[in-house]
PDB file of C-alpha atoms in Angstrom:
ATOM      1  CA  MET A  22      -2.323-141.467 -39.800  1.00  0.00           C
ATOM      2  CA  THR A  23      -3.684-139.119 -42.618  1.00  0.00           C
ATOM      3  CA  SER A  24      -6.762-136.527 -41.867  1.00  0.00           C
ATOM      4  CA  LYS A  25      -9.366-136.755 -43.739  1.00  0.00           C
ATOM      5  CA  PRO A  26      -9.436-133.571 -45.601  1.00  0.00           C
ATOM      6  CA  SER A  27      -6.099-134.797 -46.746  1.00  0.00           C
ATOM      7  CA  LEU A  28      -7.260-137.892 -47.989  1.00  0.00           C
ATOM      8  CA  VAL A  29      -9.984-135.670 -50.275  1.00  0.00           C
ATOM      9  CA  ASN A  30      -6.589-133.624 -51.508  1.00  0.00           C
ATOM     10  CA  LYS A  31      -4.960-136.873 -51.891  1.00  0.00           C
ATOM     11  CA  LYS A  32      -7.711-138.656 -54.009  1.00  0.00           C
ATOM     12  CA  LEU A  33      -8.209-135.635 -56.210  1.00  0.00           C
ATOM     13  CA  SER A  34      -4.763-134.870 -56.414  1.00  0.00           C
ATOM     14  CA  GLU A  35      -4.059-138.542 -57.599  1.00  0.00           C
ATOM     15  CA  GLN A  36      -6.694-138.239 -59.933  1.00  0.00           C
ATOM     16  CA  TYR A  37      -5.468-134.596 -61.507  1.00  0.00           C
ATOM     17  CA  PRO A  38      -1.652-133.997 -60.654  1.00  0.00           C
ATOM     18  CA  HIS A  39      -0.395-130.426 -60.637  1.00  0.00           C
ATOM     19  CA  ASP A  40       2.076-130.961 -63.816  1.00  0.00           C
ATOM     20  CA  TYR A  41       1.404-128.376 -65.798  1.00  0.00           C
ATOM     21  CA  ILE A  42       3.276-124.644 -66.321  1.00  0.00           C
ATOM     22  CA  ASP A  43       0.909-122.073 -66.377  1.00  0.00           C
ATOM     23  CA  ASP A  44       1.300-118.190 -66.367  1.00  0.00           C
ATOM     24  CA  ARG A  45       1.742-118.109 -62.621  1.00  0.00           C
ATOM     25  CA  ILE A  46       4.299-120.661 -62.781  1.00  0.00           C
ATOM     26  CA  LYS A  47       6.062-119.228 -65.785  1.00  0.00           C
ATOM     27  CA  THR A  48       6.323-115.968 -63.943  1.00  0.00           C
ATOM     28  CA  ALA A  49       7.910-117.460 -60.888  1.00  0.00           C
ATOM     29  CA  MET A  50      10.403-119.519 -63.236  1.00  0.00           C
ATOM     30  CA  THR A  51      11.720-115.791 -64.092  1.00  0.00           C
ATOM     31  CA  LEU A  52      12.371-115.114 -60.238  1.00  0.00           C
ATOM     32  CA  VAL A  53      14.558-118.204 -59.395  1.00  0.00           C
ATOM     33  CA  GLU A  54      18.431-117.421 -59.681  1.00  0.00           C
ATOM     34  CA  LYS A  55      20.467-119.671 -61.579  1.00  0.00           C
ATOM     35  CA  ASN A  56      22.442-121.872 -58.847  1.00  0.00           C
ATOM     36  CA  PRO A  57      23.626-125.333 -59.507  1.00  0.00           C
ATOM     37  CA  THR A  58      24.691-126.151 -56.187  1.00  0.00           C
ATOM     38  CA  ALA A  59      21.364-124.865 -54.738  1.00  0.00           C
ATOM     39  CA  LYS A  60      19.557-127.747 -52.693  1.00  0.00           C
ATOM     40  CA  TYR A  61      15.944-126.854 -53.946  1.00  0.00           C
ATOM     41  CA  LEU A  62      12.732-127.922 -51.960  1.00  0.00           C
ATOM     42  CA  ASP A  63       8.800-127.979 -53.705  1.00  0.00           C
ATOM     43  CA  VAL A  64       6.336-128.255 -50.805  1.00  0.00           C
ATOM     44  CA  GLY A  65       3.353-129.561 -52.728  1.00  0.00           C
ATOM     45  CA  CYS A  66       5.172-131.332 -55.524  1.00  0.00           C
ATOM     46  CA  SER A  67       2.597-133.629 -56.881  1.00  0.00           C
ATOM     47  CA  ASN A  68       4.325-135.825 -59.314  1.00  0.00           C
ATOM     48  CA  GLY A  69       7.574-133.957 -59.452  1.00  0.00           C
ATOM     49  CA  VAL A  70       6.808-132.529 -63.113  1.00  0.00           C
ATOM     50  CA  VAL A  71       7.068-128.934 -62.055  1.00  0.00           C
ATOM     51  CA  ALA A  72       9.793-129.094 -59.063  1.00  0.00           C
ATOM     52  CA  LEU A  73      11.723-130.733 -62.166  1.00  0.00           C
ATOM     53  CA  GLU A  74      11.187-127.568 -64.288  1.00  0.00           C
ATOM     54  CA  ILE A  75      12.275-125.442 -61.767  1.00  0.00           C
ATOM     55  CA  ALA A  76      15.276-126.994 -60.822  1.00  0.00           C
ATOM     56  CA  LYS A  77      15.903-127.072 -64.660  1.00  0.00           C
ATOM     57  CA  VAL A  78      15.819-123.261 -64.470  1.00  0.00           C
ATOM     58  CA  ILE A  79      18.090-123.315 -60.940  1.00  0.00           C
ATOM     59  CA  GLY A  80      20.546-125.265 -62.690  1.00  0.00           C
ATOM     60  CA  THR A  81      20.225-128.293 -59.658  1.00  0.00           C
ATOM     61  CA  LYS A  82      19.733-131.484 -59.441  1.00  0.00           C
ATOM     62  CA  ASP A  83      19.554-131.679 -55.822  1.00  0.00           C
ATOM     63  CA  VAL A  84      15.689-131.756 -56.161  1.00  0.00           C
ATOM     64  CA  HIS A  85      13.636-132.439 -52.947  1.00  0.00           C
ATOM     65  CA  GLY A  86       9.569-132.596 -52.653  1.00  0.00           C
ATOM     66  CA  VAL A  87       7.021-133.202 -50.241  1.00  0.00           C
ATOM     67  CA  ASP A  88       3.093-133.997 -50.875  1.00  0.00           C
ATOM     68  CA  ILE A  89       0.339-136.280 -49.424  1.00  0.00           C
ATOM     69  CA  ALA A  90       0.003-137.701 -53.154  1.00  0.00           C
ATOM     70  CA  ASN A  91       1.581-139.171 -56.210  1.00  0.00           C
ATOM     71  CA  ILE A  92       5.270-138.935 -54.188  1.00  0.00           C
ATOM     72  CA  GLU A  93       6.389-142.478 -55.697  1.00  0.00           C
ATOM     73  CA  ASP A  94       6.022-140.804 -59.162  1.00  0.00           C
ATOM     74  CA  ALA A  95       7.937-137.874 -57.870  1.00  0.00           C
ATOM     75  CA  LYS A  96      10.687-140.658 -57.056  1.00  0.00           C
ATOM     76  CA  LYS A  97      10.457-141.960 -60.661  1.00  0.00           C
ATOM     77  CA  ILE A  98      11.521-139.079 -62.300  1.00  0.00           C
ATOM     78  CA  GLY A  99      14.259-138.032 -60.241  1.00  0.00           C
ATOM     79  CA  VAL A 100      12.817-135.815 -56.968  1.00  0.00           C
ATOM     80  CA  LYS A 101      14.057-136.787 -53.757  1.00  0.00           C
ATOM     81  CA  GLY A 102      10.140-137.425 -52.265  1.00  0.00           C
ATOM     82  CA  ILE A 103       8.465-137.809 -49.125  1.00  0.00           C
ATOM     83  CA  GLU A 104       5.205-138.014 -48.367  1.00  0.00           C
ATOM     84  CA  VAL A 105       4.133-135.706 -45.975  1.00  0.00           C
ATOM     85  CA  ASP A 106       0.482-134.565 -44.768  1.00  0.00           C
ATOM     86  CA  LEU A 107       0.660-130.953 -44.433  1.00  0.00           C
ATOM     87  CA  ASN A 108      -2.584-130.584 -42.187  1.00  0.00           C
ATOM     88  CA  GLU A 109      -1.111-132.671 -39.396  1.00  0.00           C
ATOM     89  CA  ASP A 110       1.153-130.165 -37.938  1.00  0.00           C
ATOM     90  CA  ILE A 111       4.143-132.052 -37.673  1.00  0.00           C
ATOM     91  CA  PRO A 112       7.733-130.353 -38.451  1.00  0.00           C
ATOM     92  CA  LEU A 113       8.785-130.838 -42.337  1.00  0.00           C
ATOM     93  CA  PRO A 114      11.214-133.775 -42.256  1.00  0.00           C
ATOM     94  CA  TYR A 115      14.543-131.635 -42.907  1.00  0.00           C
ATOM     95  CA  PRO A 116      17.071-129.820 -40.299  1.00  0.00           C
ATOM     96  CA  ASP A 117      17.011-126.179 -39.731  1.00  0.00           C
ATOM     97  CA  LYS A 118      18.329-123.994 -42.818  1.00  0.00           C
ATOM     98  CA  THR A 119      18.841-127.045 -45.324  1.00  0.00           C
ATOM     99  CA  PHE A 120      17.483-125.172 -48.533  1.00  0.00           C
ATOM    100  CA  ASP A 121      18.514-122.156 -50.875  1.00  0.00           C
ATOM    101  CA  VAL A 122      15.141-122.608 -53.052  1.00  0.00           C
ATOM    102  CA  ILE A 123      11.784-123.441 -51.745  1.00  0.00           C
ATOM    103  CA  THR A 124       8.503-123.110 -53.756  1.00  0.00           C
ATOM    104  CA  CYS A 125       5.098-124.031 -52.861  1.00  0.00           C
ATOM    105  CA  PHE A 126       2.759-123.667 -55.327  1.00  0.00           C
ATOM    106  CA  ASP A 127      -1.083-124.097 -55.193  1.00  0.00           C
ATOM    107  CA  THR A 128      -1.247-125.826 -51.979  1.00  0.00           C
ATOM    108  CA  LEU A 129      -1.338-123.551 -49.016  1.00  0.00           C
ATOM    109  CA  GLU A 130      -5.362-123.211 -50.291  1.00  0.00           C
ATOM    110  CA  HIS A 131      -5.496-127.224 -49.300  1.00  0.00           C
ATOM    111  CA  VAL A 132      -4.034-126.413 -45.911  1.00  0.00           C
ATOM    112  CA  TYR A 133      -5.650-125.742 -42.355  1.00  0.00           C
ATOM    113  CA  ASN A 134      -2.896-124.499 -40.763  1.00  0.00           C
ATOM    114  CA  THR A 135      -1.145-122.054 -43.194  1.00  0.00           C
ATOM    115  CA  ASP A 136       0.882-120.487 -40.502  1.00  0.00           C
ATOM    116  CA  TYR A 137       2.509-123.906 -39.533  1.00  0.00           C
ATOM    117  CA  VAL A 138       3.115-124.689 -42.654  1.00  0.00           C
ATOM    118  CA  VAL A 139       5.114-121.214 -43.395  1.00  0.00           C
ATOM    119  CA  LYS A 140       6.580-121.080 -40.851  1.00  0.00           C
ATOM    120  CA  GLU A 141       8.172-124.455 -41.316  1.00  0.00           C
ATOM    121  CA  ILE A 142       9.093-123.262 -44.957  1.00  0.00           C
ATOM    122  CA  ARG A 143      11.278-120.265 -42.976  1.00  0.00           C
ATOM    123  CA  ARG A 144      12.664-122.948 -40.578  1.00  0.00           C
ATOM    124  CA  VAL A 145      14.530-125.133 -43.439  1.00  0.00           C
ATOM    125  CA  LEU A 146      15.324-122.252 -45.572  1.00  0.00           C
ATOM    126  CA  LYS A 147      18.750-120.559 -45.505  1.00  0.00           C
ATOM    127  CA  ASP A 148      19.342-117.211 -44.409  1.00  0.00           C
ATOM    128  CA  ASP A 149      20.463-116.202 -47.430  1.00  0.00           C
ATOM    129  CA  GLY A 150      17.845-118.250 -49.296  1.00  0.00           C
ATOM    130  CA  TYR A 151      14.295-117.733 -50.851  1.00  0.00           C
ATOM    131  CA  ALA A 152      10.774-119.287 -51.529  1.00  0.00           C
ATOM    132  CA  ILE A 153       8.236-118.575 -53.801  1.00  0.00           C
ATOM    133  CA  VAL A 154       4.587-118.866 -52.731  1.00  0.00           C
ATOM    134  CA  ILE A 155       1.931-118.952 -55.048  1.00  0.00           C
ATOM    135  CA  VAL A 156      -1.941-119.156 -53.892  1.00  0.00           C
ATOM    136  CA  PRO A 157      -4.817-119.107 -56.238  1.00  0.00           C
ATOM    137  CA  ARG A 158      -7.683-116.461 -56.100  1.00  0.00           C
ATOM    138  CA  THR A 159     -10.239-118.214 -54.304  1.00  0.00           C
ATOM    139  CA  ASP A 160     -13.089-115.596 -55.380  1.00  0.00           C
ATOM    140  CA  SER A 161     -13.391-116.503 -59.136  1.00  0.00           C
ATOM    141  CA  LEU A 162     -17.256-117.499 -59.611  1.00  0.00           C
ATOM    142  CA  ILE A 163     -15.881-121.009 -60.329  1.00  0.00           C
ATOM    143  CA  ASN A 164     -14.067-121.301 -57.118  1.00  0.00           C
ATOM    144  CA  VAL A 165     -17.091-119.900 -55.551  1.00  0.00           C
ATOM    145  CA  LEU A 166     -19.470-122.371 -56.841  1.00  0.00           C
ATOM    146  CA  LEU A 167     -16.887-125.224 -55.839  1.00  0.00           C
ATOM    147  CA  LEU A 168     -16.339-124.142 -52.537  1.00  0.00           C
ATOM    148  CA  GLY A 169     -20.286-123.671 -52.067  1.00  0.00           C
ATOM    149  CA  SER A 170     -21.053-127.392 -53.311  1.00  0.00           C
ATOM    150  CA  GLY A 171     -18.679-128.757 -50.885  1.00  0.00           C
ATOM    151  CA  TYR A 172     -15.738-129.511 -53.640  1.00  0.00           C
ATOM    152  CA  GLN A 173     -12.233-128.466 -53.434  1.00  0.00           C
ATOM    153  CA  MET A 174     -11.037-125.210 -55.437  1.00  0.00           C
ATOM    154  CA  MET A 175      -9.562-125.768 -58.954  1.00  0.00           C
TER     155      MET A 175
END
């Protein structure tokens, strides 16, 4: 079962996939470490385009992703994608301490229980692994206007 907010997110994500590299993601790319044996997860991977760019910097081909939308597109380009509704508060479909690197870009602002998702990221992250999380500013004029009008933020 998919939550109503996630159905809205899915529809928007399918229309406007997150497949662009902006300055914030370029900065995040400077933080990743080269590790060809790394197991990498992108939480909120959309169509997988950004995940594959991050994977290139890491040097890994073991790329996994979860999202509510565009998973079939991610799979087509080589991401081991699983459709997951992050608003359902169910565990990520991976064992504890699975991943060396986890990214979560522009996803938490669409999730009600962010604490749960962050705990899940920590659970599947190896003890010596690292996660990079990006959340957009919600106080920009355009986002305030969109939210006030009942729409998702840009």
